PDB file of C-alpha atoms in Angstrom:
ATOM      1  CA  MET K 177      -0.136   0.105  -0.339  1.00 46.00           C
ATOM      2  CA  PRO K 178       1.111   3.056  -1.269  1.00 47.00           C
ATOM      3  CA  GLU K 179       2.849   5.377   1.867  1.00 53.00           C
ATOM      4  CA  ARG K 180       0.335   7.937   3.777  1.00 60.00           C
ATOM      5  CA  THR K 181       2.186  10.938   3.539  1.00 81.00           C
ATOM      6  CA  THR K 182      -0.063  13.601   3.342  1.00 94.00           C
ATOM      7  CA  PRO K 183      -3.244  14.046   5.948  1.00 95.00           C
ATOM      8  CA  THR K 184      -5.774  13.965   2.750  1.00 96.00           C
ATOM      9  CA  ALA K 185      -4.338  10.786   1.967  1.00 97.00           C
ATOM     10  CA  GLU K 186      -4.205   9.777   5.760  1.00 97.00           C
ATOM     11  CA  ALA K 187      -7.720  10.765   5.925  1.00 97.00           C
ATOM     12  CA  LEU K 188      -8.041   8.739   2.736  1.00 98.00           C
ATOM     13  CA  ALA K 189      -6.582   5.052   3.658  1.00 97.00           C
ATOM     14  CA  GLU K 190      -9.140   5.991   7.178  1.00 97.00           C
ATOM     15  CA  LEU K 191     -12.339   6.617   5.012  1.00 98.00           C
ATOM     16  CA  ALA K 192     -12.011   3.113   2.739  1.00 98.00           C
ATOM     17  CA  GLU K 193     -11.149   0.989   6.583  1.00 98.00           C
ATOM     18  CA  LEU K 194     -14.079   2.411   7.363  1.00 98.00           C
ATOM     19  CA  LEU K 195     -16.323   1.981   4.518  1.00 98.00           C
ATOM     20  CA  ALA K 196     -14.927  -1.156   3.705  1.00 98.00           C
ATOM     21  CA  PRO K 197     -13.557  -2.514   6.743  1.00 97.00           C
ATOM     22  CA  GLY K 198     -10.633  -5.251   6.003  1.00 96.00           C
ATOM     23  CA  ARG K 199     -10.938  -4.644   2.892  1.00 97.00           C
ATOM     24  CA  PRO K 200      -6.900  -2.935   2.062  1.00 97.00           C
ATOM     25  CA  ALA K 201      -7.599  -3.175  -1.857  1.00 98.00           C
ATOM     26  CA  VAL K 202      -9.845   0.134  -1.641  1.00 98.00           C
ATOM     27  CA  ALA K 203      -6.922   2.080   0.424  1.00 97.00           C
ATOM     28  CA  GLU K 204      -4.817   1.200  -2.343  1.00 98.00           C
ATOM     29  CA  GLU K 205      -7.247   2.146  -4.923  1.00 98.00           C
ATOM     30  CA  VAL K 206      -7.471   5.109  -3.561  1.00 98.00           C
ATOM     31  CA  LEU K 207      -4.632   6.144  -3.095  1.00 98.00           C
ATOM     32  CA  PHE K 208      -3.681   4.883  -6.370  1.00 98.00           C
ATOM     33  CA  ALA K 209      -5.343   7.518  -7.544  1.00 98.00           C
ATOM     34  CA  TYR K 210      -4.015  10.027  -4.928  1.00 97.00           C
ATOM     35  CA  ASP K 211      -0.869   9.289  -5.645  1.00 97.00           C
ATOM     36  CA  ASP K 212      -0.579   8.250  -8.734  1.00 97.00           C
ATOM     37  CA  PRO K 213      -3.574  10.180 -10.740  1.00 98.00           C
ATOM     38  CA  GLU K 214      -2.150   9.350 -14.915  1.00 98.00           C
ATOM     39  CA  ALA K 215      -2.259   5.610 -13.666  1.00 98.00           C
ATOM     40  CA  TYR K 216      -4.493   5.580 -11.885  1.00 98.00           C
ATOM     41  CA  VAL K 217      -6.040   7.283 -15.373  1.00 98.00           C
ATOM     42  CA  ARG K 218      -4.535   4.067 -17.387  1.00 98.00           C
ATOM     43  CA  THR K 219      -5.320   1.578 -15.445  1.00 98.00           C
ATOM     44  CA  TYR K 220      -9.091   2.779 -14.870  1.00 97.00           C
ATOM     45  CA  ALA K 221      -9.702   4.472 -17.885  1.00 97.00           C
ATOM     46  CA  ARG K 222     -12.856   1.939 -18.553  1.00 95.00           C
ATOM     47  CA  ARG K 223     -14.843   2.438 -15.221  1.00 94.00           C
ATOM     48  CA  LEU K 224     -14.161   6.071 -15.622  1.00 97.00           C
ATOM     49  CA  GLU K 225     -15.115   6.361 -18.937  1.00 95.00           C
ATOM     50  CA  ASP K 226     -18.424   5.802 -18.365  1.00 91.00           C
ATOM     51  CA  ARG K 227     -18.337   9.326 -16.006  1.00 94.00           C
ATOM     52  CA  GLY K 228     -16.980  10.610 -18.554  1.00 95.00           C
ATOM     53  CA  ILE K 229     -13.086  10.639 -16.970  1.00 97.00           C
ATOM     54  CA  ASP K 230     -10.182  10.825 -19.337  1.00 96.00           C
ATOM     55  CA  GLU K 231      -7.817  13.087 -17.691  1.00 97.00           C
ATOM     56  CA  PRO K 232      -6.908  13.262 -14.246  1.00 97.00           C
ATOM     57  CA  THR K 233      -9.348  15.039 -12.287  1.00 97.00           C
ATOM     58  CA  ASP K 234      -9.562  17.281  -8.306  1.00 96.00           C
ATOM     59  CA  ASP K 235     -11.900  14.901  -7.243  1.00 97.00           C
ATOM     60  CA  LEU K 236     -10.031  11.063  -8.916  1.00 98.00           C
ATOM     61  CA  ALA K 237      -9.278   9.722  -5.023  1.00 98.00           C
ATOM     62  CA  TRP K 238     -13.150  10.487  -3.390  1.00 98.00           C
ATOM     63  CA  ILE K 239     -14.358   9.058  -7.195  1.00 98.00           C
ATOM     64  CA  ALA K 240     -11.835   6.094  -6.872  1.00 98.00           C
ATOM     65  CA  LEU K 241     -13.245   5.524  -3.328  1.00 98.00           C
ATOM     66  CA  VAL K 242     -16.818   5.763  -4.782  1.00 98.00           C
ATOM     67  CA  ASP K 243     -15.795   3.038  -7.432  1.00 98.00           C
ATOM     68  CA  ALA K 244     -14.121   0.872  -5.332  1.00 98.00           C
ATOM     69  CA  LEU K 245     -16.769  -0.015  -3.064  1.00 98.00           C
ATOM     70  CA  THR K 246     -19.684   0.297  -5.775  1.00 97.00           C
ATOM     71  CA  ALA K 247     -17.298  -3.159  -7.362  1.00 97.00           C
ATOM     72  CA  ARG K 248     -17.197  -5.214  -3.914  1.00 97.00           C
ATOM     73  CA  GLY K 249     -21.413  -4.155  -3.677  1.00 97.00           C
ATOM     74  CA  LEU K 250     -20.394  -1.329  -0.634  1.00 98.00           C
ATOM     75  CA  LEU K 251     -21.963   1.756  -2.470  1.00 98.00           C
ATOM     76  CA  ALA K 252     -25.041   1.757  -4.196  1.00 97.00           C
ATOM     77  CA  GLU K 253     -25.063   4.483  -6.929  1.00 96.00           C
ATOM     78  CA  VAL K 254     -29.183   5.661  -7.018  1.00 96.00           C
ATOM     79  CA  ASP K 255     -29.987   8.241  -9.433  1.00 92.00           C
ATOM     80  CA  TRP K 256     -31.863  11.090  -8.098  1.00 90.00           C
ATOM     81  CA  LYS K 257     -35.154  10.224  -8.943  1.00 90.00           C
ATOM     82  CA  GLU K 258     -34.847   7.261  -8.539  1.00 90.00           C
ATOM     83  CA  ASP K 259     -38.448   6.128  -6.585  1.00 91.00           C
ATOM     84  CA  GLY K 260     -38.629   4.677  -3.015  1.00 91.00           C
ATOM     85  CA  GLU K 261     -38.511   1.188  -4.277  1.00 92.00           C
ATOM     86  CA  GLU K 262     -35.434   1.229  -6.510  1.00 93.00           C
ATOM     87  CA  ILE K 263     -34.305   2.719  -3.648  1.00 93.00           C
ATOM     88  CA  ARG K 264     -34.520   0.054  -1.174  1.00 93.00           C
ATOM     89  CA  ARG K 265     -33.827  -2.643  -2.897  1.00 94.00           C
ATOM     90  CA  GLN K 266     -30.531  -1.338  -4.066  1.00 95.00           C
ATOM     91  CA  VAL K 267     -29.344  -0.674  -0.242  1.00 95.00           C
ATOM     92  CA  ARG K 268     -30.285  -4.014   0.827  1.00 93.00           C
ATOM     93  CA  ALA K 269     -28.291  -5.948  -1.641  1.00 93.00           C
ATOM     94  CA  LEU K 270     -25.408  -4.178   0.257  1.00 94.00           C
ATOM     95  CA  GLU K 271     -22.561  -6.447   1.625  1.00 91.00           C
ATOM     96  CA  SER K 272     -22.801  -3.846   5.168  1.00 90.00           C
ATOM     97  CA  ARG K 273     -26.069  -3.524   5.482  1.00 87.00           C
ATOM     98  CA  PRO K 274     -27.803  -4.009   7.911  1.00 80.00           C
ATOM     99  CA  SER K 275     -29.753  -7.431   8.431  1.00 76.00           C
ATOM    100  CA  VAL K 276     -33.589  -6.452   8.616  1.00 79.00           C
ATOM    101  CA  ASP K 277     -33.917  -3.507   6.341  1.00 81.00           C
ATOM    102  CA  PRO K 278     -35.371  -0.705   8.865  1.00 84.00           C
ATOM    103  CA  TRP K 279     -37.983   0.470   6.588  1.00 85.00           C
ATOM    104  CA  THR K 280     -40.748  -2.724   8.793  1.00 79.00           C
ATOM    105  CA  LEU K 281     -39.309  -2.587  11.609  1.00 67.00           C
ATOM    106  CA  SER K 282     -41.447   1.106  11.414  1.00 67.00           C
ATOM    107  CA  ASP K 283     -44.448   2.334  10.162  1.00 58.00           C
ATOM    108  CA  GLY K 284     -42.959   3.006   6.527  1.00 51.00           C
ATOM    109  CA  GLY K 285     -43.196  -0.975   6.908  1.00 48.00           C
ATOM    110  CA  GLY K 286     -46.705  -1.534   7.154  1.00 46.00           C
ATOM    111  CA  THR K 287     -49.379  -1.945   4.708  1.00 43.00           C
ATOM    112  CA  ASP K 288     -49.441   0.695   2.813  1.00 48.00           C
ATOM    113  CA  ALA K 289     -45.458   0.470   2.623  1.00 48.00           C
ATOM    114  CA  ALA K 290     -45.112   0.878  -1.290  1.00 47.00           C
ATOM    115  CA  ASP K 291     -47.803   3.608  -1.669  1.00 49.00           C
ATOM    116  CA  ASP K 292     -45.374   5.279   0.880  1.00 55.00           C
ATOM    117  CA  ALA K 293     -42.375   4.830  -0.925  1.00 51.00           C
ATOM    118  CA  GLU K 294     -43.410   5.918  -3.801  1.00 54.00           C
ATOM    119  CA  ALA K 295     -45.087   9.559  -2.607  1.00 60.00           C
ATOM    120  CA  ARG K 296     -42.662  10.653  -1.213  1.00 70.00           C
ATOM    121  CA  ASP K 297     -39.450  12.905  -3.561  1.00 87.00           C
ATOM    122  CA  THR K 298     -36.310  10.457  -4.244  1.00 92.00           C
ATOM    123  CA  PHE K 299     -34.542  13.105  -1.345  1.00 92.00           C
ATOM    124  CA  ALA K 300     -37.805  13.193   0.376  1.00 92.00           C
ATOM    125  CA  PHE K 301     -37.465   9.114   0.604  1.00 94.00           C
ATOM    126  CA  LEU K 302     -33.880   8.857   1.394  1.00 95.00           C
ATOM    127  CA  SER K 303     -34.226  11.650   4.577  1.00 94.00           C
ATOM    128  CA  HIS K 304     -37.118   9.215   6.261  1.00 94.00           C
ATOM    129  CA  TYR K 305     -35.397   5.843   5.408  1.00 94.00           C
ATOM    130  CA  GLY K 306     -31.733   7.016   6.802  1.00 95.00           C
ATOM    131  CA  ARG K 307     -34.596   8.615   9.742  1.00 95.00           C
ATOM    132  CA  LEU K 308     -34.610   4.295  10.108  1.00 95.00           C
ATOM    133  CA  HIS K 309     -31.604   3.482   9.710  1.00 94.00           C
ATOM    134  CA  LEU K 310     -29.950   5.731  12.409  1.00 94.00           C
ATOM    135  CA  GLU K 311     -32.384   4.579  14.701  1.00 93.00           C
ATOM    136  CA  ALA K 312     -31.625   1.295  13.937  1.00 92.00           C
ATOM    137  CA  GLY K 313     -28.272   1.879  14.452  1.00 93.00           C
ATOM    138  CA  THR K 314     -27.310   1.922  11.263  1.00 95.00           C
ATOM    139  CA  ALA K 315     -26.015   5.056   9.719  1.00 96.00           C
ATOM    140  CA  LEU K 316     -27.272   5.659   5.408  1.00 97.00           C
ATOM    141  CA  ALA K 317     -24.903   8.278   3.845  1.00 97.00           C
ATOM    142  CA  MET K 318     -24.172   9.635   0.806  1.00 98.00           C
ATOM    143  CA  LEU K 319     -20.843  10.407  -0.501  1.00 98.00           C
ATOM    144  CA  ASP K 320     -21.282  13.459  -2.718  1.00 97.00           C
ATOM    145  CA  ILE K 321     -19.425  13.771  -6.220  1.00 96.00           C
ATOM    146  CA  ASN K 322     -21.755  17.068  -7.863  1.00 92.00           C
ATOM    147  CA  SER K 323     -23.357  14.424  -9.672  1.00 91.00           C
ATOM    148  CA  ASP K 324     -26.907  14.045 -10.443  1.00 90.00           C
ATOM    149  CA  CYS K 325     -27.038  10.606  -8.590  1.00 94.00           C
ATOM    150  CA  TYR K 326     -26.781   9.600  -4.790  1.00 96.00           C
ATOM    151  CA  PRO K 327     -23.971   7.629  -4.188  1.00 98.00           C
ATOM    152  CA  LEU K 328     -24.695   5.012  -1.306  1.00 98.00           C
ATOM    153  CA  VAL K 329     -23.043   3.677   2.054  1.00 98.00           C
ATOM    154  CA  LEU K 330     -23.923   1.943   4.477  1.00 97.00           C
ATOM    155  CA  LEU K 331     -22.737   1.286   7.725  1.00 97.00           C
ATOM    156  CA  PRO K 332     -22.983   1.418  12.005  1.00 96.00           C
ATOM    157  CA  GLY K 333     -24.446   4.176  13.752  1.00 95.00           C
ATOM    158  CA  ALA K 334     -21.587   5.067  16.275  1.00 95.00           C
ATOM    159  CA  ARG K 335     -19.072   5.877  13.953  1.00 96.00           C
ATOM    160  CA  ALA K 336     -21.779   8.443  11.126  1.00 96.00           C
ATOM    161  CA  ALA K 337     -19.337  11.169  12.751  1.00 96.00           C
ATOM    162  CA  GLU K 338     -16.485   9.825  12.277  1.00 97.00           C
ATOM    163  CA  LEU K 339     -17.920   8.804   8.467  1.00 97.00           C
ATOM    164  CA  THR K 340     -18.331  13.247   7.676  1.00 97.00           C
ATOM    165  CA  ALA K 341     -15.113  14.744   9.893  1.00 97.00           C
ATOM    166  CA  LEU K 342     -13.026  12.200   7.570  1.00 98.00           C
ATOM    167  CA  ALA K 343     -14.516  13.161   4.624  1.00 98.00           C
ATOM    168  CA  ARG K 344     -13.813  17.234   4.928  1.00 97.00           C
ATOM    169  CA  ARG K 345     -10.442  16.495   5.883  1.00 97.00           C
ATOM    170  CA  ALA K 346      -9.841  15.074   2.849  1.00 97.00           C
ATOM    171  CA  GLY K 347     -11.512  17.665   1.006  1.00 97.00           C
ATOM    172  CA  PHE K 348     -14.996  16.798   0.690  1.00 97.00           C
ATOM    173  CA  LEU K 349     -18.625  15.929   1.244  1.00 97.00           C
ATOM    174  CA  ALA K 350     -20.381  12.874   3.927  1.00 97.00           C
ATOM    175  CA  SER K 351     -24.057  13.843   4.632  1.00 97.00           C
ATOM    176  CA  VAL K 352     -25.372  11.131   6.941  1.00 97.00           C
ATOM    177  CA  LEU K 353     -29.119  11.129   5.343  1.00 97.00           C
ATOM    178  CA  GLY K 354     -31.938  11.517   7.551  1.00 94.00           C
ATOM    179  CA  SER K 355     -29.008  12.901  11.385  1.00 90.00           C
ATOM    180  CA  ASP K 356     -30.232  16.769  11.523  1.00 75.00           C
ATOM    181  CA  THR K 357     -26.603  17.619  11.074  1.00 58.00           C
ATOM    182  CA  LEU K 358     -27.233  17.282   6.735  1.00 49.00           C
TER     183      LEU K 358
END
């Protein structure tokens, strides 16, 4: 793994470990993008092509984190106008999901759950779903990539503040959905 020589590199490595515990390859990819952006773009050209990236960008290490997590089933990238049922389906498919979908533990999981999910706009649904996750001890968070999508991750609720602080230290934005600090 590349040496963590700057506060940004340290924060990126800590973020990778927080979101992909025990998977050092995630940190390696992120630090590769940070330390040698030109080589990263060459190596991951096919993956980056879908994002319209063909040369290094200021947020390349952050994009590398999103892509590395996605490749390992730890991040769901949902469209800005996705319906609640599809969001729930994608979040339930994450390897980091809780054993029980918090939606089913709340009034949101009642007989009108599908109608309730469909009635909310995407961000309102994500905020509500995030609140349900927090109540169940899991944080549903978004890694902001300045796009028309919501890259979603799950992590222990007790570590949610750590996520947002590390992202800030690395120069990026992560938000815990359903929290008062959003």
